[in-house]
Amino acid sequence: MAKAFASSGDLETKAETFVELAGGVYALTAEGDPNVGAVEADDFLVCFEARATPVAARRWLDRLRERTGKPVRYLVLSHYHAVRVLGASAFDAAEIITHEQTRRLIAERGQADWDSEFGRMPRLFEEPESIPGLTHPTLTFSDRLVIPLGGERELVLQHCGRGHTAGDIVAWLPQEKILFAGDLVEAQAALYTGDAFHDDWASSTLDNVAAFGATRLVGGRGAVAEGADAVRAAIAQSRHFLDELRRTVGEVHGKRGTLAEAFGKAHDALAPEFGGWPIFEHCLPFNVQRYWDELDGTDWPRIWTAERDREVWAALQGA
Ligand SMILES: [Zn+2]
């Protein structure tokens, strides 16, 4: 039987888990659907990630409002992907913060990415007509931005290098040793690398993520990693996924094989460990195509459109 395109056949509602990680530090995880977080300052909130639509974002804000009525001063978006940014209007944030490359990517491909992700993961787009338009940042930075939270506490936003996209940022609470890692690290969910810089991500970028020494990590998808060992394991697992993808696709590319052959090898190598995780089958064709492009010398990722998504899917998963 043919596999349903990407995650279009995944219609089952996921259970959401609200967690207070430390005093005033919150996360909502959802069995492999995109995670979100929030941090309380003395008189405002910083929210991390916005979900796919304002209606989906409002369900998270309703949970948060059971704990605090503080206004959202900053909405931090870890990167440009539609399922993380298009719910932004629900937050009424004074500032929307991203990396400067995320500003560029939204201007260049925000609409194409919206159309692509809507086709790939329709379930996440609850009441899509509630989206007022593309989300553009109001404040960007290139390396590091510190938000004072009151007293000794601060939230550090940092770019760790190119990885899942050209402009990922993480949010780090040094006092609490909690890291919101965005899609640079996944906990028991497959990595999406269709817009990635695989070699940077698997080496210096993940080294920089590990160097925080977090004792709790909220990845882009999956459960919260609790404790230094679990954090190290989540980072190692993400790196291992990338390394296996690079090894198998690299071997086939090196001996001038075909893209379909590379997909088969990558699938065989990754499926035993990662095949049962959310979005594995969905991601793999796009991942293999992007790393193949990188090996061909295409540094800046090609734009995924709803049409190109279907072509690559048919060529690889449909075979
Ligand atoms: Zn993403």
PDB file of C-alpha atoms and ligand atoms in Angstrom:
ATOM      1  CA  MET A   1       0.000   0.000   0.000  1.00  0.00           C
ATOM      2  CA  ALA A   2       1.302   3.454  -0.878  1.00  0.00           C
ATOM      3  CA  LYS A   3       2.373   5.579   2.073  1.00  0.00           C
ATOM      4  CA  ALA A   4       0.265   8.699   2.665  1.00  0.00           C
ATOM      5  CA  PHE A   5       2.197  11.840   1.695  1.00  0.00           C
ATOM      6  CA  ALA A   6       4.411  13.147   4.535  1.00  0.00           C
ATOM      7  CA  SER A   7       2.228  13.430   7.694  1.00  0.00           C
ATOM      8  CA  SER A   8      -1.029  13.947   5.782  1.00  0.00           C
ATOM      9  CA  GLY A   9      -2.304  10.568   7.027  1.00  0.00           C
ATOM     10  CA  ASP A  10      -1.524  11.397  10.665  1.00  0.00           C
ATOM     11  CA  LEU A  11      -4.864  12.627  11.954  1.00  0.00           C
ATOM     12  CA  GLU A  12      -4.751  11.385  15.514  1.00  0.00           C
ATOM     13  CA  THR A  13      -4.906  14.079  18.217  1.00  0.00           C
ATOM     14  CA  LYS A  14      -1.841  14.030  20.474  1.00  0.00           C
ATOM     15  CA  ALA A  15      -2.012  14.309  24.267  1.00  0.00           C
ATOM     16  CA  GLU A  16      -0.513  17.574  25.528  1.00  0.00           C
ATOM     17  CA  THR A  17       1.532  17.655  28.726  1.00  0.00           C
ATOM     18  CA  PHE A  18       2.003  20.911  30.641  1.00  0.00           C
ATOM     19  CA  VAL A  19       5.178  20.930  32.737  1.00  0.00           C
ATOM     20  CA  GLU A  20       6.547  23.472  35.220  1.00  0.00           C
ATOM     21  CA  LEU A  21      10.303  22.870  34.914  1.00  0.00           C
ATOM     22  CA  ALA A  22      11.276  25.312  37.676  1.00  0.00           C
ATOM     23  CA  GLY A  23       9.518  28.273  39.311  1.00  0.00           C
ATOM     24  CA  GLY A  24       7.977  30.242  36.467  1.00  0.00           C
ATOM     25  CA  VAL A  25       9.489  28.119  33.664  1.00  0.00           C
ATOM     26  CA  TYR A  26       6.965  26.182  31.611  1.00  0.00           C
ATOM     27  CA  ALA A  27       6.792  23.842  28.645  1.00  0.00           C
ATOM     28  CA  LEU A  28       4.038  22.088  26.765  1.00  0.00           C
ATOM     29  CA  THR A  29       5.009  18.866  25.009  1.00  0.00           C
ATOM     30  CA  ALA A  30       2.717  16.848  22.768  1.00  0.00           C
ATOM     31  CA  GLU A  31       3.906  13.325  21.915  1.00  0.00           C
ATOM     32  CA  GLY A  32       6.140  14.468  19.077  1.00  0.00           C
ATOM     33  CA  ASP A  33       4.157  17.501  17.917  1.00  0.00           C
ATOM     34  CA  PRO A  34       6.108  20.798  18.165  1.00  0.00           C
ATOM     35  CA  ASN A  35       6.895  21.857  21.736  1.00  0.00           C
ATOM     36  CA  VAL A  36       6.459  25.359  23.189  1.00  0.00           C
ATOM     37  CA  GLY A  37       7.764  27.080  26.312  1.00  0.00           C
ATOM     38  CA  ALA A  38       7.491  30.183  28.478  1.00  0.00           C
ATOM     39  CA  VAL A  39       9.561  31.955  31.130  1.00  0.00           C
ATOM     40  CA  GLU A  40       8.211  34.383  33.730  1.00  0.00           C
ATOM     41  CA  ALA A  41      10.130  37.574  34.450  1.00  0.00           C
ATOM     42  CA  ASP A  42       9.205  39.929  37.303  1.00  0.00           C
ATOM     43  CA  ASP A  43       6.493  41.677  35.341  1.00  0.00           C
ATOM     44  CA  PHE A  44       6.314  40.059  31.918  1.00  0.00           C
ATOM     45  CA  LEU A  45       6.511  36.741  30.060  1.00  0.00           C
ATOM     46  CA  VAL A  46       8.870  35.482  27.396  1.00  0.00           C
ATOM     47  CA  CYS A  47       7.274  32.844  25.175  1.00  0.00           C
ATOM     48  CA  PHE A  48       9.289  30.436  23.057  1.00  0.00           C
ATOM     49  CA  GLU A  49       7.683  29.265  19.781  1.00  0.00           C
ATOM     50  CA  ALA A  50       4.185  30.092  18.530  1.00  0.00           C
ATOM     51  CA  ARG A  51       2.621  26.933  17.026  1.00  0.00           C
ATOM     52  CA  ALA A  52       1.008  26.683  13.584  1.00  0.00           C
ATOM     53  CA  THR A  53      -2.087  28.844  14.023  1.00  0.00           C
ATOM     54  CA  PRO A  54      -3.446  31.407  16.513  1.00  0.00           C
ATOM     55  CA  VAL A  55      -6.147  28.897  17.511  1.00  0.00           C
ATOM     56  CA  ALA A  56      -3.516  26.267  18.381  1.00  0.00           C
ATOM     57  CA  ALA A  57      -1.464  28.920  20.196  1.00  0.00           C
ATOM     58  CA  ARG A  58      -4.486  30.014  22.238  1.00  0.00           C
ATOM     59  CA  ARG A  59      -4.897  26.513  23.692  1.00  0.00           C
ATOM     60  CA  TRP A  60      -1.339  26.791  25.027  1.00  0.00           C
ATOM     61  CA  LEU A  61      -1.917  30.341  26.281  1.00  0.00           C
ATOM     62  CA  ASP A  62      -5.053  29.172  28.114  1.00  0.00           C
ATOM     63  CA  ARG A  63      -2.934  26.648  30.036  1.00  0.00           C
ATOM     64  CA  LEU A  64      -0.345  29.316  30.774  1.00  0.00           C
ATOM     65  CA  ARG A  65      -3.022  31.742  31.982  1.00  0.00           C
ATOM     66  CA  GLU A  66      -3.956  29.275  34.728  1.00  0.00           C
ATOM     67  CA  ARG A  67      -0.516  30.119  36.215  1.00  0.00           C
ATOM     68  CA  THR A  68       0.145  33.755  35.364  1.00  0.00           C
ATOM     69  CA  GLY A  69      -1.607  36.800  33.949  1.00  0.00           C
ATOM     70  CA  LYS A  70       1.623  38.631  33.007  1.00  0.00           C
ATOM     71  CA  PRO A  71       1.677  40.088  29.491  1.00  0.00           C
ATOM     72  CA  VAL A  72       3.888  38.545  26.800  1.00  0.00           C
ATOM     73  CA  ARG A  73       6.623  41.100  26.171  1.00  0.00           C
ATOM     74  CA  TYR A  74       8.804  38.876  23.981  1.00  0.00           C
ATOM     75  CA  LEU A  75       7.873  36.061  21.632  1.00  0.00           C
ATOM     76  CA  VAL A  76      11.048  34.207  20.651  1.00  0.00           C
ATOM     77  CA  LEU A  77      10.924  32.073  17.503  1.00  0.00           C
ATOM     78  CA  SER A  78      13.719  29.514  17.230  1.00  0.00           C
ATOM     79  CA  HIS A  79      13.574  29.443  13.409  1.00  0.00           C
ATOM     80  CA  TYR A  80      11.316  30.214  10.449  1.00  0.00           C
ATOM     81  CA  HIS A  81       9.277  27.008   9.972  1.00  0.00           C
ATOM     82  CA  ALA A  82       5.553  27.651   9.602  1.00  0.00           C
ATOM     83  CA  VAL A  83       4.388  25.209  12.292  1.00  0.00           C
ATOM     84  CA  ARG A  84       6.378  27.239  14.850  1.00  0.00           C
ATOM     85  CA  VAL A  85       5.657  30.807  13.787  1.00  0.00           C
ATOM     86  CA  LEU A  86       2.226  31.291  12.191  1.00  0.00           C
ATOM     87  CA  GLY A  87       0.369  31.340  15.537  1.00  0.00           C
ATOM     88  CA  ALA A  88       2.300  34.455  16.617  1.00  0.00           C
ATOM     89  CA  SER A  89      -0.613  36.895  16.532  1.00  0.00           C
ATOM     90  CA  ALA A  90      -2.290  35.142  19.500  1.00  0.00           C
ATOM     91  CA  PHE A  91       0.484  36.281  21.862  1.00  0.00           C
ATOM     92  CA  ASP A  92       0.052  40.066  21.445  1.00  0.00           C
ATOM     93  CA  ALA A  93       3.792  40.302  22.088  1.00  0.00           C
ATOM     94  CA  ALA A  94       5.525  43.688  22.208  1.00  0.00           C
ATOM     95  CA  GLU A  95       8.495  42.205  20.303  1.00  0.00           C
ATOM     96  CA  ILE A  96       8.922  39.127  18.100  1.00  0.00           C
ATOM     97  CA  ILE A  97      12.565  38.030  18.246  1.00  0.00           C
ATOM     98  CA  THR A  98      14.430  35.841  15.729  1.00  0.00           C
ATOM     99  CA  HIS A  99      17.904  35.401  14.330  1.00  0.00           C
ATOM    100  CA  GLU A 100      18.697  37.764  11.455  1.00  0.00           C
ATOM    101  CA  GLN A 101      18.877  34.820   9.015  1.00  0.00           C
ATOM    102  CA  THR A 102      15.331  33.883  10.030  1.00  0.00           C
ATOM    103  CA  ARG A 103      14.180  37.340   8.960  1.00  0.00           C
ATOM    104  CA  ARG A 104      15.849  36.727   5.588  1.00  0.00           C
ATOM    105  CA  LEU A 105      14.351  33.235   5.226  1.00  0.00           C
ATOM    106  CA  ILE A 106      10.810  34.404   6.023  1.00  0.00           C
ATOM    107  CA  ALA A 107      11.095  37.182   3.434  1.00  0.00           C
ATOM    108  CA  GLU A 108      12.563  34.812   0.867  1.00  0.00           C
ATOM    109  CA  ARG A 109      10.454  31.658   1.377  1.00  0.00           C
ATOM    110  CA  GLY A 110       7.911  32.202   4.142  1.00  0.00           C
ATOM    111  CA  GLN A 111       4.908  31.801   1.866  1.00  0.00           C
ATOM    112  CA  ALA A 112       6.317  28.743   0.081  1.00  0.00           C
ATOM    113  CA  ASP A 113       7.123  27.174   3.446  1.00  0.00           C
ATOM    114  CA  TRP A 114       3.594  27.866   4.721  1.00  0.00           C
ATOM    115  CA  ASP A 115       2.090  26.108   1.677  1.00  0.00           C
ATOM    116  CA  SER A 116       4.574  23.244   1.945  1.00  0.00           C
ATOM    117  CA  GLU A 117       4.061  22.623   5.663  1.00  0.00           C
ATOM    118  CA  PHE A 118       0.290  22.898   5.385  1.00  0.00           C
ATOM    119  CA  GLY A 119       0.375  20.075   2.841  1.00  0.00           C
ATOM    120  CA  ARG A 120       2.782  17.965   4.869  1.00  0.00           C
ATOM    121  CA  MET A 121       1.147  18.336   8.314  1.00  0.00           C
ATOM    122  CA  PRO A 122      -2.463  19.499   7.903  1.00  0.00           C
ATOM    123  CA  ARG A 123      -3.465  18.316  11.404  1.00  0.00           C
ATOM    124  CA  LEU A 124      -1.251  20.968  13.037  1.00  0.00           C
ATOM    125  CA  PHE A 125      -3.018  23.783  11.188  1.00  0.00           C
ATOM    126  CA  GLU A 126      -6.109  24.082  13.400  1.00  0.00           C
ATOM    127  CA  GLU A 127      -8.491  26.612  11.851  1.00  0.00           C
ATOM    128  CA  PRO A 128      -5.957  27.841   9.296  1.00  0.00           C
ATOM    129  CA  GLU A 129      -8.170  30.807   8.408  1.00  0.00           C
ATOM    130  CA  SER A 130      -7.237  32.280  11.812  1.00  0.00           C
ATOM    131  CA  ILE A 131      -3.690  32.980  10.506  1.00  0.00           C
ATOM    132  CA  PRO A 132      -3.558  36.696   9.611  1.00  0.00           C
ATOM    133  CA  GLY A 133      -0.499  36.351   7.340  1.00  0.00           C
ATOM    134  CA  LEU A 134       3.226  35.671   7.551  1.00  0.00           C
ATOM    135  CA  THR A 135       4.964  36.305  10.875  1.00  0.00           C
ATOM    136  CA  HIS A 136       7.831  38.790  10.589  1.00  0.00           C
ATOM    137  CA  PRO A 137      10.223  39.540  13.468  1.00  0.00           C
ATOM    138  CA  THR A 138      10.413  43.012  15.007  1.00  0.00           C
ATOM    139  CA  LEU A 139      13.849  42.443  16.601  1.00  0.00           C
ATOM    140  CA  THR A 140      16.724  40.308  15.293  1.00  0.00           C
ATOM    141  CA  PHE A 141      20.309  39.555  16.309  1.00  0.00           C
ATOM    142  CA  SER A 142      23.269  37.611  14.938  1.00  0.00           C
ATOM    143  CA  ASP A 143      25.058  36.014  17.890  1.00  0.00           C
ATOM    144  CA  ARG A 144      23.642  36.552  21.377  1.00  0.00           C
ATOM    145  CA  LEU A 145      20.916  38.561  23.076  1.00  0.00           C
ATOM    146  CA  VAL A 146      20.343  38.695  26.837  1.00  0.00           C
ATOM    147  CA  ILE A 147      16.923  39.455  28.338  1.00  0.00           C
ATOM    148  CA  PRO A 148      17.090  40.506  32.023  1.00  0.00           C
ATOM    149  CA  LEU A 149      14.264  38.819  33.944  1.00  0.00           C
ATOM    150  CA  GLY A 150      14.634  40.753  37.212  1.00  0.00           C
ATOM    151  CA  GLY A 151      17.044  40.218  40.124  1.00  0.00           C
ATOM    152  CA  GLU A 152      19.934  37.978  39.112  1.00  0.00           C
ATOM    153  CA  ARG A 153      17.929  36.047  36.571  1.00  0.00           C
ATOM    154  CA  GLU A 154      18.398  36.360  32.832  1.00  0.00           C
ATOM    155  CA  LEU A 155      17.457  34.558  29.645  1.00  0.00           C
ATOM    156  CA  VAL A 156      20.201  34.153  27.060  1.00  0.00           C
ATOM    157  CA  LEU A 157      19.215  33.783  23.419  1.00  0.00           C
ATOM    158  CA  GLN A 158      22.051  32.354  21.363  1.00  0.00           C
ATOM    159  CA  HIS A 159      22.856  31.263  17.839  1.00  0.00           C
ATOM    160  CA  CYS A 160      25.014  28.126  18.090  1.00  0.00           C
ATOM    161  CA  GLY A 161      25.874  27.961  14.386  1.00  0.00           C
ATOM    162  CA  ARG A 162      24.044  26.709  11.317  1.00  0.00           C
ATOM    163  CA  GLY A 163      22.009  23.575  11.946  1.00  0.00           C
ATOM    164  CA  HIS A 164      18.348  22.704  11.400  1.00  0.00           C
ATOM    165  CA  THR A 165      18.207  25.981   9.410  1.00  0.00           C
ATOM    166  CA  ALA A 166      20.637  28.848   8.820  1.00  0.00           C
ATOM    167  CA  GLY A 167      19.174  30.814  11.724  1.00  0.00           C
ATOM    168  CA  ASP A 168      18.328  28.619  14.720  1.00  0.00           C
ATOM    169  CA  ILE A 169      18.469  30.142  18.180  1.00  0.00           C
ATOM    170  CA  VAL A 170      18.248  28.480  21.574  1.00  0.00           C
ATOM    171  CA  ALA A 171      17.019  29.982  24.870  1.00  0.00           C
ATOM    172  CA  TRP A 172      19.167  29.341  27.960  1.00  0.00           C
ATOM    173  CA  LEU A 173      18.417  29.976  31.615  1.00  0.00           C
ATOM    174  CA  PRO A 174      21.850  29.927  33.321  1.00  0.00           C
ATOM    175  CA  GLN A 175      20.475  30.021  36.881  1.00  0.00           C
ATOM    176  CA  GLU A 176      18.061  27.136  36.328  1.00  0.00           C
ATOM    177  CA  LYS A 177      20.295  25.323  33.779  1.00  0.00           C
ATOM    178  CA  ILE A 178      17.326  24.839  31.459  1.00  0.00           C
ATOM    179  CA  LEU A 179      17.759  24.932  27.685  1.00  0.00           C
ATOM    180  CA  PHE A 180      15.041  25.363  25.060  1.00  0.00           C
ATOM    181  CA  ALA A 181      16.865  23.925  22.052  1.00  0.00           C
ATOM    182  CA  GLY A 182      14.322  24.310  19.257  1.00  0.00           C
ATOM    183  CA  ASP A 183      14.691  21.774  16.455  1.00  0.00           C
ATOM    184  CA  LEU A 184      18.479  21.463  16.947  1.00  0.00           C
ATOM    185  CA  VAL A 185      17.763  18.605  19.371  1.00  0.00           C
ATOM    186  CA  GLU A 186      14.844  16.177  19.338  1.00  0.00           C
ATOM    187  CA  ALA A 187      13.972  13.753  22.097  1.00  0.00           C
ATOM    188  CA  GLN A 188      12.658  10.536  20.593  1.00  0.00           C
ATOM    189  CA  ALA A 189      11.359  12.197  17.439  1.00  0.00           C
ATOM    190  CA  ALA A 190      13.021  12.072  14.027  1.00  0.00           C
ATOM    191  CA  LEU A 191      15.085  15.047  12.882  1.00  0.00           C
ATOM    192  CA  TYR A 192      13.883  17.126   9.947  1.00  0.00           C
ATOM    193  CA  THR A 193      16.905  18.229   7.925  1.00  0.00           C
ATOM    194  CA  GLY A 194      15.339  19.419   4.665  1.00  0.00           C
ATOM    195  CA  ASP A 195      16.645  22.977   5.184  1.00  0.00           C
ATOM    196  CA  ALA A 196      19.708  22.027   7.191  1.00  0.00           C
ATOM    197  CA  PHE A 197      23.461  22.404   7.132  1.00  0.00           C
ATOM    198  CA  HIS A 198      24.262  18.820   8.114  1.00  0.00           C
ATOM    199  CA  ASP A 199      28.023  19.031   8.586  1.00  0.00           C
ATOM    200  CA  ASP A 200      27.927  22.157  10.766  1.00  0.00           C
ATOM    201  CA  TRP A 201      24.978  20.838  12.775  1.00  0.00           C
ATOM    202  CA  ALA A 202      26.550  17.443  13.537  1.00  0.00           C
ATOM    203  CA  SER A 203      29.853  18.997  14.649  1.00  0.00           C
ATOM    204  CA  SER A 204      30.375  22.518  16.035  1.00  0.00           C
ATOM    205  CA  THR A 205      26.705  23.470  16.426  1.00  0.00           C
ATOM    206  CA  LEU A 206      25.803  20.475  18.607  1.00  0.00           C
ATOM    207  CA  ASP A 207      29.114  20.940  20.478  1.00  0.00           C
ATOM    208  CA  ASN A 208      27.966  24.473  21.308  1.00  0.00           C
ATOM    209  CA  VAL A 209      24.561  23.198  22.421  1.00  0.00           C
ATOM    210  CA  ALA A 210      26.207  20.592  24.677  1.00  0.00           C
ATOM    211  CA  ALA A 211      28.580  23.202  26.146  1.00  0.00           C
ATOM    212  CA  PHE A 212      25.747  24.907  28.042  1.00  0.00           C
ATOM    213  CA  GLY A 213      25.769  21.953  30.446  1.00  0.00           C
ATOM    214  CA  ALA A 214      21.995  21.936  30.746  1.00  0.00           C
ATOM    215  CA  THR A 215      20.321  19.678  33.293  1.00  0.00           C
ATOM    216  CA  ARG A 216      16.930  19.997  31.589  1.00  0.00           C
ATOM    217  CA  LEU A 217      16.393  20.318  27.873  1.00  0.00           C
ATOM    218  CA  VAL A 218      13.215  20.994  25.939  1.00  0.00           C
ATOM    219  CA  GLY A 219      13.809  19.869  22.365  1.00  0.00           C
ATOM    220  CA  GLY A 220      11.752  20.790  19.351  1.00  0.00           C
ATOM    221  CA  ARG A 221       9.654  17.669  19.662  1.00  0.00           C
ATOM    222  CA  GLY A 222       9.333  14.900  22.223  1.00  0.00           C
ATOM    223  CA  ALA A 223       9.438  14.742  26.008  1.00  0.00           C
ATOM    224  CA  VAL A 224      11.568  17.012  28.215  1.00  0.00           C
ATOM    225  CA  ALA A 225      15.033  15.528  28.870  1.00  0.00           C
ATOM    226  CA  GLU A 226      15.369  15.537  32.678  1.00  0.00           C
ATOM    227  CA  GLY A 227      18.844  15.404  34.191  1.00  0.00           C
ATOM    228  CA  ALA A 228      22.336  15.869  32.742  1.00  0.00           C
ATOM    229  CA  ASP A 229      22.518  12.265  31.502  1.00  0.00           C
ATOM    230  CA  ALA A 230      19.210  12.511  29.638  1.00  0.00           C
ATOM    231  CA  VAL A 231      20.294  15.830  28.096  1.00  0.00           C
ATOM    232  CA  ARG A 232      23.569  14.304  26.912  1.00  0.00           C
ATOM    233  CA  ALA A 233      21.669  11.298  25.539  1.00  0.00           C
ATOM    234  CA  ALA A 234      19.215  13.491  23.574  1.00  0.00           C
ATOM    235  CA  ILE A 235      22.079  15.475  22.039  1.00  0.00           C
ATOM    236  CA  ALA A 236      24.020  12.276  21.261  1.00  0.00           C
ATOM    237  CA  GLN A 237      20.966  10.684  19.695  1.00  0.00           C
ATOM    238  CA  SER A 238      20.356  13.715  17.483  1.00  0.00           C
ATOM    239  CA  ARG A 239      24.013  13.702  16.441  1.00  0.00           C
ATOM    240  CA  HIS A 240      23.883   9.968  15.711  1.00  0.00           C
ATOM    241  CA  PHE A 241      20.874  10.454  13.429  1.00  0.00           C
ATOM    242  CA  LEU A 242      22.795  13.122  11.493  1.00  0.00           C
ATOM    243  CA  ASP A 243      25.985  11.058  11.373  1.00  0.00           C
ATOM    244  CA  GLU A 244      24.206   8.003   9.969  1.00  0.00           C
ATOM    245  CA  LEU A 245      22.413  10.116   7.377  1.00  0.00           C
ATOM    246  CA  ARG A 246      25.700  11.759   6.356  1.00  0.00           C
ATOM    247  CA  ARG A 247      27.558   8.460   6.238  1.00  0.00           C
ATOM    248  CA  THR A 248      25.041   6.569   4.115  1.00  0.00           C
ATOM    249  CA  VAL A 249      24.124   9.376   1.702  1.00  0.00           C
ATOM    250  CA  GLY A 250      27.798  10.381   1.504  1.00  0.00           C
ATOM    251  CA  GLU A 251      28.864   6.853   0.520  1.00  0.00           C
ATOM    252  CA  VAL A 252      26.358   6.618  -2.330  1.00  0.00           C
ATOM    253  CA  HIS A 253      27.082  10.150  -3.529  1.00  0.00           C
ATOM    254  CA  GLY A 254      30.841   9.444  -3.400  1.00  0.00           C
ATOM    255  CA  LYS A 255      30.570   6.480  -5.726  1.00  0.00           C
ATOM    256  CA  ARG A 256      28.235   8.389  -8.080  1.00  0.00           C
ATOM    257  CA  GLY A 257      25.153   6.376  -7.196  1.00  0.00           C
ATOM    258  CA  THR A 258      21.579   7.662  -7.422  1.00  0.00           C
ATOM    259  CA  LEU A 259      19.423   9.636  -5.011  1.00  0.00           C
ATOM    260  CA  ALA A 260      17.023   6.677  -4.714  1.00  0.00           C
ATOM    261  CA  GLU A 261      19.925   4.416  -3.775  1.00  0.00           C
ATOM    262  CA  ALA A 262      21.030   6.915  -1.116  1.00  0.00           C
ATOM    263  CA  PHE A 263      17.480   7.019   0.257  1.00  0.00           C
ATOM    264  CA  GLY A 264      17.396   3.216   0.491  1.00  0.00           C
ATOM    265  CA  LYS A 265      20.730   3.059   2.312  1.00  0.00           C
ATOM    266  CA  ALA A 266      19.793   5.851   4.730  1.00  0.00           C
ATOM    267  CA  HIS A 267      16.425   4.233   5.412  1.00  0.00           C
ATOM    268  CA  ASP A 268      18.025   0.842   6.102  1.00  0.00           C
ATOM    269  CA  ALA A 269      20.578   2.373   8.468  1.00  0.00           C
ATOM    270  CA  LEU A 270      18.197   4.623  10.396  1.00  0.00           C
ATOM    271  CA  ALA A 271      14.932   2.673  10.523  1.00  0.00           C
ATOM    272  CA  PRO A 272      15.947   0.073  13.149  1.00  0.00           C
ATOM    273  CA  GLU A 273      16.688   2.803  15.703  1.00  0.00           C
ATOM    274  CA  PHE A 274      14.494   5.702  14.581  1.00  0.00           C
ATOM    275  CA  GLY A 275      11.788   4.177  12.372  1.00  0.00           C
ATOM    276  CA  GLY A 276       9.144   4.070  15.101  1.00  0.00           C
ATOM    277  CA  TRP A 277       9.560   7.718  16.071  1.00  0.00           C
ATOM    278  CA  PRO A 278       7.171  10.485  15.054  1.00  0.00           C
ATOM    279  CA  ILE A 279       7.646  11.917  11.540  1.00  0.00           C
ATOM    280  CA  PHE A 280      10.472   9.508  10.561  1.00  0.00           C
ATOM    281  CA  GLU A 281       8.952   8.385   7.238  1.00  0.00           C
ATOM    282  CA  HIS A 282       7.693  11.906   6.623  1.00  0.00           C
ATOM    283  CA  CYS A 283      11.118  13.536   6.997  1.00  0.00           C
ATOM    284  CA  LEU A 284      13.491  11.093   5.372  1.00  0.00           C
ATOM    285  CA  PRO A 285      12.976  11.877   1.649  1.00  0.00           C
ATOM    286  CA  PHE A 286      13.390  15.620   2.267  1.00  0.00           C
ATOM    287  CA  ASN A 287      16.413  14.991   4.483  1.00  0.00           C
ATOM    288  CA  VAL A 288      18.182  12.812   1.924  1.00  0.00           C
ATOM    289  CA  GLN A 289      17.442  15.280  -0.896  1.00  0.00           C
ATOM    290  CA  ARG A 290      18.868  18.203   1.086  1.00  0.00           C
ATOM    291  CA  TYR A 291      22.079  16.413   2.084  1.00  0.00           C
ATOM    292  CA  TRP A 292      22.507  15.249  -1.506  1.00  0.00           C
ATOM    293  CA  ASP A 293      22.224  18.898  -2.599  1.00  0.00           C
ATOM    294  CA  GLU A 294      24.842  19.905  -0.030  1.00  0.00           C
ATOM    295  CA  LEU A 295      27.213  17.247  -1.355  1.00  0.00           C
ATOM    296  CA  ASP A 296      26.572  18.631  -4.841  1.00  0.00           C
ATOM    297  CA  GLY A 297      27.785  22.017  -3.567  1.00  0.00           C
ATOM    298  CA  THR A 298      24.413  23.752  -3.025  1.00  0.00           C
ATOM    299  CA  ASP A 299      25.111  25.719   0.140  1.00  0.00           C
ATOM    300  CA  TRP A 300      21.901  27.755   0.494  1.00  0.00           C
ATOM    301  CA  PRO A 301      18.941  25.334   0.744  1.00  0.00           C
ATOM    302  CA  ARG A 302      16.590  25.165  -2.220  1.00  0.00           C
ATOM    303  CA  ILE A 303      13.051  26.332  -1.475  1.00  0.00           C
ATOM    304  CA  TRP A 304      10.501  23.592  -0.754  1.00  0.00           C
ATOM    305  CA  THR A 305       7.220  24.233  -2.508  1.00  0.00           C
ATOM    306  CA  ALA A 306       4.063  22.149  -2.293  1.00  0.00           C
ATOM    307  CA  GLU A 307       4.913  20.877  -5.832  1.00  0.00           C
ATOM    308  CA  ARG A 308       8.563  20.003  -5.170  1.00  0.00           C
ATOM    309  CA  ASP A 309       7.500  18.220  -1.955  1.00  0.00           C
ATOM    310  CA  ARG A 310       5.254  15.890  -3.968  1.00  0.00           C
ATOM    311  CA  GLU A 311       7.891  15.255  -6.641  1.00  0.00           C
ATOM    312  CA  VAL A 312      10.582  14.252  -4.161  1.00  0.00           C
ATOM    313  CA  TRP A 313       8.101  12.169  -2.179  1.00  0.00           C
ATOM    314  CA  ALA A 314       6.929  10.311  -5.283  1.00  0.00           C
ATOM    315  CA  ALA A 315      10.505   9.694  -6.426  1.00  0.00           C
ATOM    316  CA  LEU A 316      11.624   8.258  -3.067  1.00  0.00           C
ATOM    317  CA  GLN A 317       8.831   7.108  -0.745  1.00  0.00           C
ATOM    318  CA  GLY A 318       6.508   6.307  -3.640  1.00  0.00           C
ATOM    319  CA  ALA A 319       8.993   3.951  -5.337  1.00  0.00           C
TER     320      ALA A 319
HETATM  321 ZN    ZN B   1      11.780  23.234  12.066  1.00  0.00          ZN
END
